[in-house]
Short mmCIF file of C-alpha atoms and ligand atoms in Angstrom, two decimals:
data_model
loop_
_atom_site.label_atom_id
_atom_site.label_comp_id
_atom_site.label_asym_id
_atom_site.label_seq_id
_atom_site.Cartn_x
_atom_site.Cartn_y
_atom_site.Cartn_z
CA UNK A 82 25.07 1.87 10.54
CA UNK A 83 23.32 3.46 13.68
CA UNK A 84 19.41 4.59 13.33
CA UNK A 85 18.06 6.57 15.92
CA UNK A 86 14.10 6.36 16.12
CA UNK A 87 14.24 9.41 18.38
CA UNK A 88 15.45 11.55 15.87
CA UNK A 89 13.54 10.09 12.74
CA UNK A 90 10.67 10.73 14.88
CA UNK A 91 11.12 14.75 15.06
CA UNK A 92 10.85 14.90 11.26
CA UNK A 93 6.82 14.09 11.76
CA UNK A 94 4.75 16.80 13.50
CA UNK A 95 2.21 15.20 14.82
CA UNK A 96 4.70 12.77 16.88
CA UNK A 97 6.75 15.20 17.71
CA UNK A 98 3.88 17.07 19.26
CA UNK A 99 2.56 14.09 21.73
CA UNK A 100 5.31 12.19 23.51
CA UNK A 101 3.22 10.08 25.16
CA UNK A 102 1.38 8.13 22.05
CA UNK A 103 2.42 4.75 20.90
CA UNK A 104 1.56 5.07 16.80
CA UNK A 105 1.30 1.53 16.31
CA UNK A 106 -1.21 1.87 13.60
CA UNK A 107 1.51 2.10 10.50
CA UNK A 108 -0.15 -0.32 8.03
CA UNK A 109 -3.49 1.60 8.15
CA UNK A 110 -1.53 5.28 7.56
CA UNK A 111 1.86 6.56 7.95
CA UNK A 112 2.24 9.48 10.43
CA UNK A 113 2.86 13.04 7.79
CA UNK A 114 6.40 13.39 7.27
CA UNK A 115 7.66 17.23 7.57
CA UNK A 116 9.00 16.95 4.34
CA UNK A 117 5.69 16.29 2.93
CA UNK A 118 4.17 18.58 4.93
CA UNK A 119 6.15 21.49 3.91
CA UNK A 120 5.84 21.52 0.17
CA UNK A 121 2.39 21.04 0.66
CA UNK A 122 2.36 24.65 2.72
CA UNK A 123 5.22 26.00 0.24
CA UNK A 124 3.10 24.62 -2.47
CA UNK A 125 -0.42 26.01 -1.86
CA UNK A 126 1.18 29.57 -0.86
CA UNK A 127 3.61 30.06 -3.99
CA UNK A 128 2.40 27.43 -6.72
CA UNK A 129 -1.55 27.02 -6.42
CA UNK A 130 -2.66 26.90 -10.15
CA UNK A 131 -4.92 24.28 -11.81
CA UNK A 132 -2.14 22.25 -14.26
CA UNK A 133 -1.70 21.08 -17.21
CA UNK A 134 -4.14 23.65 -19.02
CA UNK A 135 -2.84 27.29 -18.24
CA UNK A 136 -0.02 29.45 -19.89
CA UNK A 137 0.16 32.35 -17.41
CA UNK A 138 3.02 32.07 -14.91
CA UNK A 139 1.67 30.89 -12.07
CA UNK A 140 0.42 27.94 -13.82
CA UNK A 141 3.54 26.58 -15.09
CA UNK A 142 5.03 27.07 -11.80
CA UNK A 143 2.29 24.29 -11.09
CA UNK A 144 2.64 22.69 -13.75
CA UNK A 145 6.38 22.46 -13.07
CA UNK A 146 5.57 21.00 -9.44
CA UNK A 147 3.52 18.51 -10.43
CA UNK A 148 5.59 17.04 -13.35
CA UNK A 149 8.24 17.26 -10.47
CA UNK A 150 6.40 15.06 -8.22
CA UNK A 151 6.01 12.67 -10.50
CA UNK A 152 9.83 12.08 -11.02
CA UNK A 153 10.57 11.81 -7.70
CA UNK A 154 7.76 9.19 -7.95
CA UNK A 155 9.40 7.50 -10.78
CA UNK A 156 12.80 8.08 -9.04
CA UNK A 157 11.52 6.17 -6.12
CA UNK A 158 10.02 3.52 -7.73
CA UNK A 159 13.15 3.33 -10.49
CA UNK A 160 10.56 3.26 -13.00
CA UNK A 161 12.36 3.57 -16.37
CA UNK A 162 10.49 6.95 -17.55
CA UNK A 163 8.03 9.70 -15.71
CA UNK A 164 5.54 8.79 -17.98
CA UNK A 165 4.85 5.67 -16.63
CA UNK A 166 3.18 7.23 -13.22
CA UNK A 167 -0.34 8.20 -13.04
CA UNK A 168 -1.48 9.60 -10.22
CA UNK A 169 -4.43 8.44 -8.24
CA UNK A 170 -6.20 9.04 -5.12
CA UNK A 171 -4.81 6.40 -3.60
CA UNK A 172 -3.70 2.46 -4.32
CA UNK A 173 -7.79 1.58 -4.39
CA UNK A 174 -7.91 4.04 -7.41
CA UNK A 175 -5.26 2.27 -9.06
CA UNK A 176 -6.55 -1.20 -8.84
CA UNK A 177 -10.18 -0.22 -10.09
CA UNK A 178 -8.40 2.02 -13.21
CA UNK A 179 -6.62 -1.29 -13.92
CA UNK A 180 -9.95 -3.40 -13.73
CA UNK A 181 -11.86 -0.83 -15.78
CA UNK A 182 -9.11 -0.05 -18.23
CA UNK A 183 -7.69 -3.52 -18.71
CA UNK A 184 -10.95 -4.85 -17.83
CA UNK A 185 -12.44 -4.04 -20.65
CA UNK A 186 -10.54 -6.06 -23.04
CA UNK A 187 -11.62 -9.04 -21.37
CA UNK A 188 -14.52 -10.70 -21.04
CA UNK A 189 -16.11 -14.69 -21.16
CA UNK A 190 -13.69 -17.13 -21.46
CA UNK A 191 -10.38 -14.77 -19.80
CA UNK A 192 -9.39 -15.15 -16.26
CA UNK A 193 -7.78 -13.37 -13.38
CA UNK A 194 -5.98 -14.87 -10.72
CA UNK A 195 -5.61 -13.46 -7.46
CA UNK A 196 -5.45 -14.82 -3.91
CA UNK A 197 -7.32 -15.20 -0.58
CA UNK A 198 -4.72 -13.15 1.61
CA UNK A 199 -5.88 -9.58 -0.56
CA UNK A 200 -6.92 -6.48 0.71
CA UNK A 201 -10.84 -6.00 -0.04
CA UNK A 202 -9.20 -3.14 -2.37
CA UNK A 203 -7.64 -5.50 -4.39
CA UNK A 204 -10.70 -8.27 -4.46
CA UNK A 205 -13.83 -6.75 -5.00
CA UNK A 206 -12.62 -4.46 -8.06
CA UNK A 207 -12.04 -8.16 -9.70
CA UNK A 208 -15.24 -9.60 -8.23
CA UNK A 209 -17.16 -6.48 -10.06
CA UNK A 210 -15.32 -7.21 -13.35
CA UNK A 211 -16.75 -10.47 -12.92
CA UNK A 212 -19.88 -9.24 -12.38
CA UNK A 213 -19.61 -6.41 -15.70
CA UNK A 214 -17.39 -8.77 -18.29
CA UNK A 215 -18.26 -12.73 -17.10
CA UNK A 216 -14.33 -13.18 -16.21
CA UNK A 217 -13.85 -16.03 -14.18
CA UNK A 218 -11.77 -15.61 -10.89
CA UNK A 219 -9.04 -17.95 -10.36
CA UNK A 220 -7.56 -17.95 -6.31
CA UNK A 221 -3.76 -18.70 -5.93
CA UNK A 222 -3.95 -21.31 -3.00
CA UNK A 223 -2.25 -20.15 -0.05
CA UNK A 224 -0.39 -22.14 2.56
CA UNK A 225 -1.56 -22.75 6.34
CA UNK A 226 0.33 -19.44 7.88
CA UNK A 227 -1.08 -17.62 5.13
CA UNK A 228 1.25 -17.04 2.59
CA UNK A 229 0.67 -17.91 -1.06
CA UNK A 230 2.02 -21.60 -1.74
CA UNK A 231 4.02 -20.72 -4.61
CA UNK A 232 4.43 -24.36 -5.54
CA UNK A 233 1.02 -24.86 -6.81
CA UNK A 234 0.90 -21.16 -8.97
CA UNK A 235 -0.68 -23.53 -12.02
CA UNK A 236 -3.71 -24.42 -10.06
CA UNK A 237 -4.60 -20.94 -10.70
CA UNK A 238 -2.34 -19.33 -13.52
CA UNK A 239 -3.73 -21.20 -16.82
CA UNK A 240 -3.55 -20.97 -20.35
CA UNK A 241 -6.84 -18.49 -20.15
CA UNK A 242 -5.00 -16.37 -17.48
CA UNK A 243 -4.62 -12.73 -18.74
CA UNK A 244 -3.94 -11.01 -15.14
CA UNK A 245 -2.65 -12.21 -12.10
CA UNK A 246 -3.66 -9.05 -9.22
CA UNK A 247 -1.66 -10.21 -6.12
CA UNK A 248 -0.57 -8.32 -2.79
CA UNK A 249 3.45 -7.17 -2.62
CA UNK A 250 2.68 -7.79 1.19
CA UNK A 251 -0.11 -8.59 3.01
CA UNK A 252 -1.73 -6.39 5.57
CA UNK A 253 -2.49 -8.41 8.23
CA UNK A 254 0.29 -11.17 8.14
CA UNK A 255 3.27 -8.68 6.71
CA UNK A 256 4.04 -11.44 4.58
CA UNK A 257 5.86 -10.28 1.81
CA UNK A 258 5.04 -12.31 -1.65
CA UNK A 259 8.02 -13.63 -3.29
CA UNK A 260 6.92 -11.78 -6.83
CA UNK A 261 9.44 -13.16 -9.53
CA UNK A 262 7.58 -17.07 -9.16
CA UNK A 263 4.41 -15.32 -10.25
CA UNK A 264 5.54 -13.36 -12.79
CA UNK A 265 7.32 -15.82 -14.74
CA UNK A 266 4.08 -18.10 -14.50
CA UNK A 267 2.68 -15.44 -15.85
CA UNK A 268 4.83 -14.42 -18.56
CA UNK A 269 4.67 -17.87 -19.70
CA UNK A 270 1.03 -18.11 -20.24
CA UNK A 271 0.99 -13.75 -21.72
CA UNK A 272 -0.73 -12.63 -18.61
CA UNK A 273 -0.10 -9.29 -17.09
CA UNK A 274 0.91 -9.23 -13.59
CA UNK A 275 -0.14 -6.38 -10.90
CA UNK A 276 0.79 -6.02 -7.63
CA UNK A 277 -0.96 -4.35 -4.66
CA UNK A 278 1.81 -2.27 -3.29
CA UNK A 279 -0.02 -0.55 -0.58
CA UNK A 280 1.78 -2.13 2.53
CA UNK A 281 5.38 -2.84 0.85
CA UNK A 282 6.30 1.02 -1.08
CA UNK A 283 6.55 2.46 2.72
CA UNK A 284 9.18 0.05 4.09
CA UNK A 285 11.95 1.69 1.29
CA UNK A 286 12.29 2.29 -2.20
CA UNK A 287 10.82 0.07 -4.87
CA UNK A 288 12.61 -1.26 -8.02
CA UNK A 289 9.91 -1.75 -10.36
CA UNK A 290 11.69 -2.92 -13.25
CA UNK A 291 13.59 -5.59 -11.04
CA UNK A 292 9.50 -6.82 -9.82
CA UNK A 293 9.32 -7.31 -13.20
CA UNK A 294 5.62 -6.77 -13.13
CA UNK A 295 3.24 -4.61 -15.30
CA UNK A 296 1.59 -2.88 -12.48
CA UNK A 297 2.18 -1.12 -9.26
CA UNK A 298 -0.24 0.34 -7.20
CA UNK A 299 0.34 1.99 -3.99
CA UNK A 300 -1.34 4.98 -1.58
CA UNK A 301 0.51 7.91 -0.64
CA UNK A 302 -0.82 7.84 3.71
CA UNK A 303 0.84 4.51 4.43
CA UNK A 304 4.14 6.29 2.59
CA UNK A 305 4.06 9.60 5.11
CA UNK A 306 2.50 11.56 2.68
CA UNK A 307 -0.52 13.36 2.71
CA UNK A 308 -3.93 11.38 2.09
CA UNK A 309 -5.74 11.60 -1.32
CA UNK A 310 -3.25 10.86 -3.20
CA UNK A 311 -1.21 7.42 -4.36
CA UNK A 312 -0.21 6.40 -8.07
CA UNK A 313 -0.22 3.33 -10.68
CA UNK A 314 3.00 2.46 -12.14
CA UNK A 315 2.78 0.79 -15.27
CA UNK A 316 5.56 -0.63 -17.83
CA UNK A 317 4.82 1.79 -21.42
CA UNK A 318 3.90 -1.19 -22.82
CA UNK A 319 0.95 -2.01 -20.42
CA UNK A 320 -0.07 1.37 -20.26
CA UNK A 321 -0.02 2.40 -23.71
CA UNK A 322 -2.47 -0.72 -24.19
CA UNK A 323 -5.25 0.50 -22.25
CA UNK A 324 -8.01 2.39 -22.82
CA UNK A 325 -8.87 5.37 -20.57
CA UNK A 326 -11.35 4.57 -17.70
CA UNK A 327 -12.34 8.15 -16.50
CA UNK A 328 -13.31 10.43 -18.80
CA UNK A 329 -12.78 14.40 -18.92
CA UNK A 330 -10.96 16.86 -19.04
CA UNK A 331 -7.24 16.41 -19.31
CA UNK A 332 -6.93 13.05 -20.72
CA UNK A 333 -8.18 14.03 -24.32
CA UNK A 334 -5.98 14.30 -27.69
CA UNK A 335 -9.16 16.04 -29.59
CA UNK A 336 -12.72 16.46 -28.92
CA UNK A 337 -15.64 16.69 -31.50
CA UNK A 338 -18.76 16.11 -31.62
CA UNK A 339 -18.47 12.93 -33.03
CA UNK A 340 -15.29 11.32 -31.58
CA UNK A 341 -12.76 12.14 -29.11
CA UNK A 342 -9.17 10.77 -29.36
CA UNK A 343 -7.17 10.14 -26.05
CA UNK A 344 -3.72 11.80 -24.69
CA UNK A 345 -0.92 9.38 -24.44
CA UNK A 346 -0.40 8.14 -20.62
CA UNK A 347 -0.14 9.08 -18.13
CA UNK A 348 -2.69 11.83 -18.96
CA UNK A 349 -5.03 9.53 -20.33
CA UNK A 350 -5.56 8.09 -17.15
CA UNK A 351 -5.56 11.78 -15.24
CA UNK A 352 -9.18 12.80 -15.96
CA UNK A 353 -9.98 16.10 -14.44
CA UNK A 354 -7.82 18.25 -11.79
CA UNK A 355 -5.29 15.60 -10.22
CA UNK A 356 -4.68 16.27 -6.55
CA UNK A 357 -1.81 18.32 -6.96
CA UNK A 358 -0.65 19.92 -3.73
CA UNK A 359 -0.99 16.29 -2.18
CA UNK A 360 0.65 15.02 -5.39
CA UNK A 361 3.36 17.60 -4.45
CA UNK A 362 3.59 16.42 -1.11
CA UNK A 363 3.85 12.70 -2.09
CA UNK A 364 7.09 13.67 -4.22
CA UNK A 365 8.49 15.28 -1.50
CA UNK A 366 7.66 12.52 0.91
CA UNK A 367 9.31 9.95 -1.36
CA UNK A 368 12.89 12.23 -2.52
CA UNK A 369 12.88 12.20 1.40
CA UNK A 370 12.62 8.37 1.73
CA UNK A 371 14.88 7.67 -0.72
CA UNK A 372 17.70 9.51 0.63
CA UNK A 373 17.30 7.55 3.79
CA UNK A 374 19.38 4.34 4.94
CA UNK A 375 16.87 1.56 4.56
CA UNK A 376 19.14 -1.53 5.52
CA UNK A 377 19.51 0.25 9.20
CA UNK A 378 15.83 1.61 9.13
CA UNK A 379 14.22 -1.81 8.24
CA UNK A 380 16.79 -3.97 10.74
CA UNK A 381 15.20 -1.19 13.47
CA UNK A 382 11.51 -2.22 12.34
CA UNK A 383 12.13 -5.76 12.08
CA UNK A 384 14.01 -6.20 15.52
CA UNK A 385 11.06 -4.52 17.10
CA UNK A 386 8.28 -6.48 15.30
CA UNK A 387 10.29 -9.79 16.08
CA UNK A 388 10.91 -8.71 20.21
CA UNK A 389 6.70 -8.06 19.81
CA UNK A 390 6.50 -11.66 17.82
CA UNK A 391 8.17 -13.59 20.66
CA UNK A 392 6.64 -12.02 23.66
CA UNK A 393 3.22 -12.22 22.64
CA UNK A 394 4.28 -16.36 21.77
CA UNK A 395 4.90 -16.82 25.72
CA UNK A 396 1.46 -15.02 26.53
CA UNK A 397 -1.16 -17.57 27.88
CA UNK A 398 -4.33 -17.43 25.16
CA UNK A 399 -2.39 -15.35 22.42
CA UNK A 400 -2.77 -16.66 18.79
CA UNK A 401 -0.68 -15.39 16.65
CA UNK A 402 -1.82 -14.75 12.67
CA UNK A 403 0.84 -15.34 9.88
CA UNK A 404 4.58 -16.50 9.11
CA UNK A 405 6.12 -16.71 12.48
CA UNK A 406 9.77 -16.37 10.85
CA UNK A 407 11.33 -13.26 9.80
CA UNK A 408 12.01 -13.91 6.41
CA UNK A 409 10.55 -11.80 3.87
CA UNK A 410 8.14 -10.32 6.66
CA UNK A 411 7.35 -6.53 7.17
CA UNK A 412 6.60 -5.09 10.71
CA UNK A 413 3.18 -5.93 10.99
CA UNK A 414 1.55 -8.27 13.79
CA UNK A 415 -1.29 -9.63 13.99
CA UNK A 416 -3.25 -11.75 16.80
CA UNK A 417 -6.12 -12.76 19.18
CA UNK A 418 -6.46 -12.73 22.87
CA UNK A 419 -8.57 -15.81 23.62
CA UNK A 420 -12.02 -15.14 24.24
CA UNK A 421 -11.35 -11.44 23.90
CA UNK A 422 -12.82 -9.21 20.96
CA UNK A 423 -10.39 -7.66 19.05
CA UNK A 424 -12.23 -4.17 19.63
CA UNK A 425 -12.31 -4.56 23.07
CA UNK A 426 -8.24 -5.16 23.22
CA UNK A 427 -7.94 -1.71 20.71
CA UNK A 428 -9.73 0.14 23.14
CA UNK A 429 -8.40 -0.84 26.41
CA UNK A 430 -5.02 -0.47 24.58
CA UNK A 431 -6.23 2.92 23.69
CA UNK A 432 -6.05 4.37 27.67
CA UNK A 433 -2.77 2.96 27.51
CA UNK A 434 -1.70 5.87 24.39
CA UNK A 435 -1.33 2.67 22.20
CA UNK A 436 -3.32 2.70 19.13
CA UNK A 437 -3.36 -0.49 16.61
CA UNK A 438 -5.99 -1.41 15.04
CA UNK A 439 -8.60 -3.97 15.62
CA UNK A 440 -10.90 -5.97 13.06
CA UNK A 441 -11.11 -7.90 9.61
CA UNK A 442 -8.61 -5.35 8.31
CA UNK A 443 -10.46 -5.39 5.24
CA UNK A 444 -9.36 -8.60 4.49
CA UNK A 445 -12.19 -10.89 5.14
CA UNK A 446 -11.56 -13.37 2.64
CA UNK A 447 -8.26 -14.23 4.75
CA UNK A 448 -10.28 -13.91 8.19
CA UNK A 449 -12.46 -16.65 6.95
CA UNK A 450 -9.34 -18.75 5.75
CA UNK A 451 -7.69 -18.76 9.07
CA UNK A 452 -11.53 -19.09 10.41
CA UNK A 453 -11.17 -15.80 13.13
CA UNK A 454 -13.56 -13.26 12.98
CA UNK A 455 -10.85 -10.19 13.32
CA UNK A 456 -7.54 -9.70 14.55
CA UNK A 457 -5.88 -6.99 16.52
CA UNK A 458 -2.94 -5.89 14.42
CA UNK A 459 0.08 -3.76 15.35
CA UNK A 460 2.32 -2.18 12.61
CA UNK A 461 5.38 -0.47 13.03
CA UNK A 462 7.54 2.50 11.10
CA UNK A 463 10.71 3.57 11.30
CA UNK A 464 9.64 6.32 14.52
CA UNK A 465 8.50 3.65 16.64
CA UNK A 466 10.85 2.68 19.38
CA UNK A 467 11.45 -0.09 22.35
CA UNK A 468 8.50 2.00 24.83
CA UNK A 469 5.76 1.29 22.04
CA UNK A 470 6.65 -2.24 22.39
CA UNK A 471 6.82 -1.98 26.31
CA UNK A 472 3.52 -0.39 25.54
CA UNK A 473 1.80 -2.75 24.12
CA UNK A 474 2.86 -5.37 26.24
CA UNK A 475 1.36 -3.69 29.63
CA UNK A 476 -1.44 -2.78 27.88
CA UNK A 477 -2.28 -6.18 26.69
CA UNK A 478 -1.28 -7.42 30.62
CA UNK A 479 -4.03 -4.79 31.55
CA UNK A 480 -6.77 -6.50 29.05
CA UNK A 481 -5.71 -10.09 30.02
CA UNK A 482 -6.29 -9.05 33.78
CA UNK A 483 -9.40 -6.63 32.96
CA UNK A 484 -11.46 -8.88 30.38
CA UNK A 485 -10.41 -12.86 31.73
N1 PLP B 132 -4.05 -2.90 -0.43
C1 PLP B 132 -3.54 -3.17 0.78
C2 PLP B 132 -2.65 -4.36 0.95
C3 PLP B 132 -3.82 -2.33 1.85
O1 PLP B 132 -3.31 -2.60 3.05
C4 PLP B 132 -4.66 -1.22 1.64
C5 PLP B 132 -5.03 -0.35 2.77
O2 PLP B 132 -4.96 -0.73 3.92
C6 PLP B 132 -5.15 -0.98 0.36
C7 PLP B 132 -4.84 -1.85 -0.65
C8 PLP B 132 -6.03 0.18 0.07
O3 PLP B 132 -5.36 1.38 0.28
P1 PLP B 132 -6.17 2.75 0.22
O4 PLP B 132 -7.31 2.62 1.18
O5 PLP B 132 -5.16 3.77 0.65
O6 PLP B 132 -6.61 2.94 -1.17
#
């Protein structure tokens, strides 16, 4: 099936505005897709109603919107009912409600088990349950390129396990974790199993119920939607076992003055006035990408990532960060110039219209396992094309001869 980047490309404004950028900053936030964009304008001009509390008109026309967004959500993740969405601000939101609300029925004695390669979003929520509850953290051992050495899951996933939290993909290396290893490791000891879906939900749809995990968490910029906004999937079962973390108003059954009793999720987990135009504009980004053909869209991604993979290899002083084979691998790239700092390259790079990000990538624990400091990291979508590679490469010809 042909993909043309050029024309994916005109459905995002901002892109479609400046010719002459190379967006190679994916991993950190999707450029706004049109579709998204839209129904947030059609939203806040026809719809624009606090929901989920008013019975005048206008209000279930928001309410309507909202409950719409979410089963797109669903749709896109093939989660088995609507209900099991809550919306969040993003996938950071997600992972703390987990820690608080699951986090609270553990304490001395339990463990979770995560891994060095994590996002700091997906690390320090379990370090401060630590902290709060005396957990003890467990760390899946990872193998030299970076990905988790699934071979030696019982080093970490005991009897006293009761959550593993691990990355669908890894920022900085793209590696994508091979889930159903994990999760029958931890089925076998009862443990839950989440999984950070930040980098993975924007390379095509998810099937949650195929993961076979409790919890998904994922952030609506990296997906072309607007910021603000992301959700936690979570099987009934898991959900309907936690207690609420935020409280307000929204996620109540009744209030008195001596007790309150909780809504049923996902409102239990909504406290307070969701972001519901970006909410809307998530749905609408995600009915978008479903309807697209992923099997062309991520052979496009990957045959750029790979072209970027093997030219940096023949550059003089280039290290290269992660898997060097495409299997299982998103788009993302990440490296070090010899003796160059990784902000320096990001900013030469920038004169060149190339933007990709430089740094730990929030990821320190994984800097410090492949003992670098930072990385410059280059991420692609679906719009980016054969000149952002040819980009790139100049550019980084420019810093070699610039900064050596
Ligand atoms: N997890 C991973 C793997 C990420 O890459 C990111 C963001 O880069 C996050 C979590 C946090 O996402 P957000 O900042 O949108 O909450």
């Amino acid at each position: 099936m042909s993909f043309h980047p050029a024309e994916w490309r005109k459905h995002f404004p901002l892109l479609a505005n400046d010719s002459r950028l190379h967006y190679l900053d994916n991993a950190a936030t999707g450029q706004l897709c049109e579709a998204a964009l839209d129904a947030v304008t059609h939203h806040e001009l026809t719809h624009r109603a606090n929901v989920l509390r008013g019975t005048y008109r206008l209000a279930e026309l928001a309410d309507a919107a909202y409950e719409n967004a979410r089963r797109q959500t669903a749709a896109y993740l093939n989660a088995a009912s609507a209900d099991e969405v809550v919306f969040t601000s993003g996938a950071t939101a997600s992972i703390n409600l987990v820690a608080h609300a699951f986090g609270e029925t553990l304490g001395a004695g339990d463990e979770v088990a995560l891994s060095l390669a994590e996002h700091h979003s997906n690390f320090v929520p379990w370090q401060m349950l630590r902290e709060r509850r005396g957990v003890t953290l467990r760390f899946l051992p990872l193998a030299a390129d970076g990905r988790l050495d699934l071979n030696r899951l019982d080093e970490a996933i005991t009897p006293r396990c009761r959550l593993v939290a691990v990355t669908h993909a890894s920022n900085v290396t793209g590696a994508v974790t091979d889930l159903a290893p994990i999760v029958a490791a931890a089925r076998a000891v009862g443990a839950r199993v989440l999984a950070d879906g930040a980098q993975a939900a924007q390379h095509g749809p998810v099937d949650v119920q195929a993961l076979g995990v409790d919890f998904y968490a994922f952030s609506g910029h990296k997906a072309f939607a607007p910021t603000g906004v992301g959700a936690l999937w979570g099987a009934a079962r898991a959900l309907d076992a936690l207690p609420p973390f935020l409280g307000g108003g929204g996620m109540i059954g009744r209030v008195t003055a001596a007790e309150t009793s909780y809504a049923a999720p996902p409102r239990r987990f909504e406290a307070g006035t969701p972001p519901i135009a970006q909410a809307v504009g998530l749905g609408a980004a995600l009915d978008w990408l479903h309807a697209q053909s992923w099997l062309a869209l991520r052979a496009h991604t990957a045959q750029l990532a790979r072209r970027l993979l093997d030219e940096l290899a023949a550059l003089p002083g280039l290290a290269l960060l992660g898997p060097r084979d495409f299997q299982a691998r998103l788009p993302v790239v990440a490296f070090n110039l010899d003796g160059i700092h990784p902000h320096d390259v990001c900013q030469l790079l920038d004169q060149h219209g190339v933007a990709v990000r430089g740094g730990h990538h929030c990821a320190q624990p994984l800097m410090d396992f492949f003992g670098v400091p930072g990385a410059v990291r280059a991420s692609f979508a679906p719009y980016n094309t054969e000149a952002d590679v040819d980009a790139l490469l100049a550019g980084l010809k420019d810093v070699m001869k610039k900064l050596r």
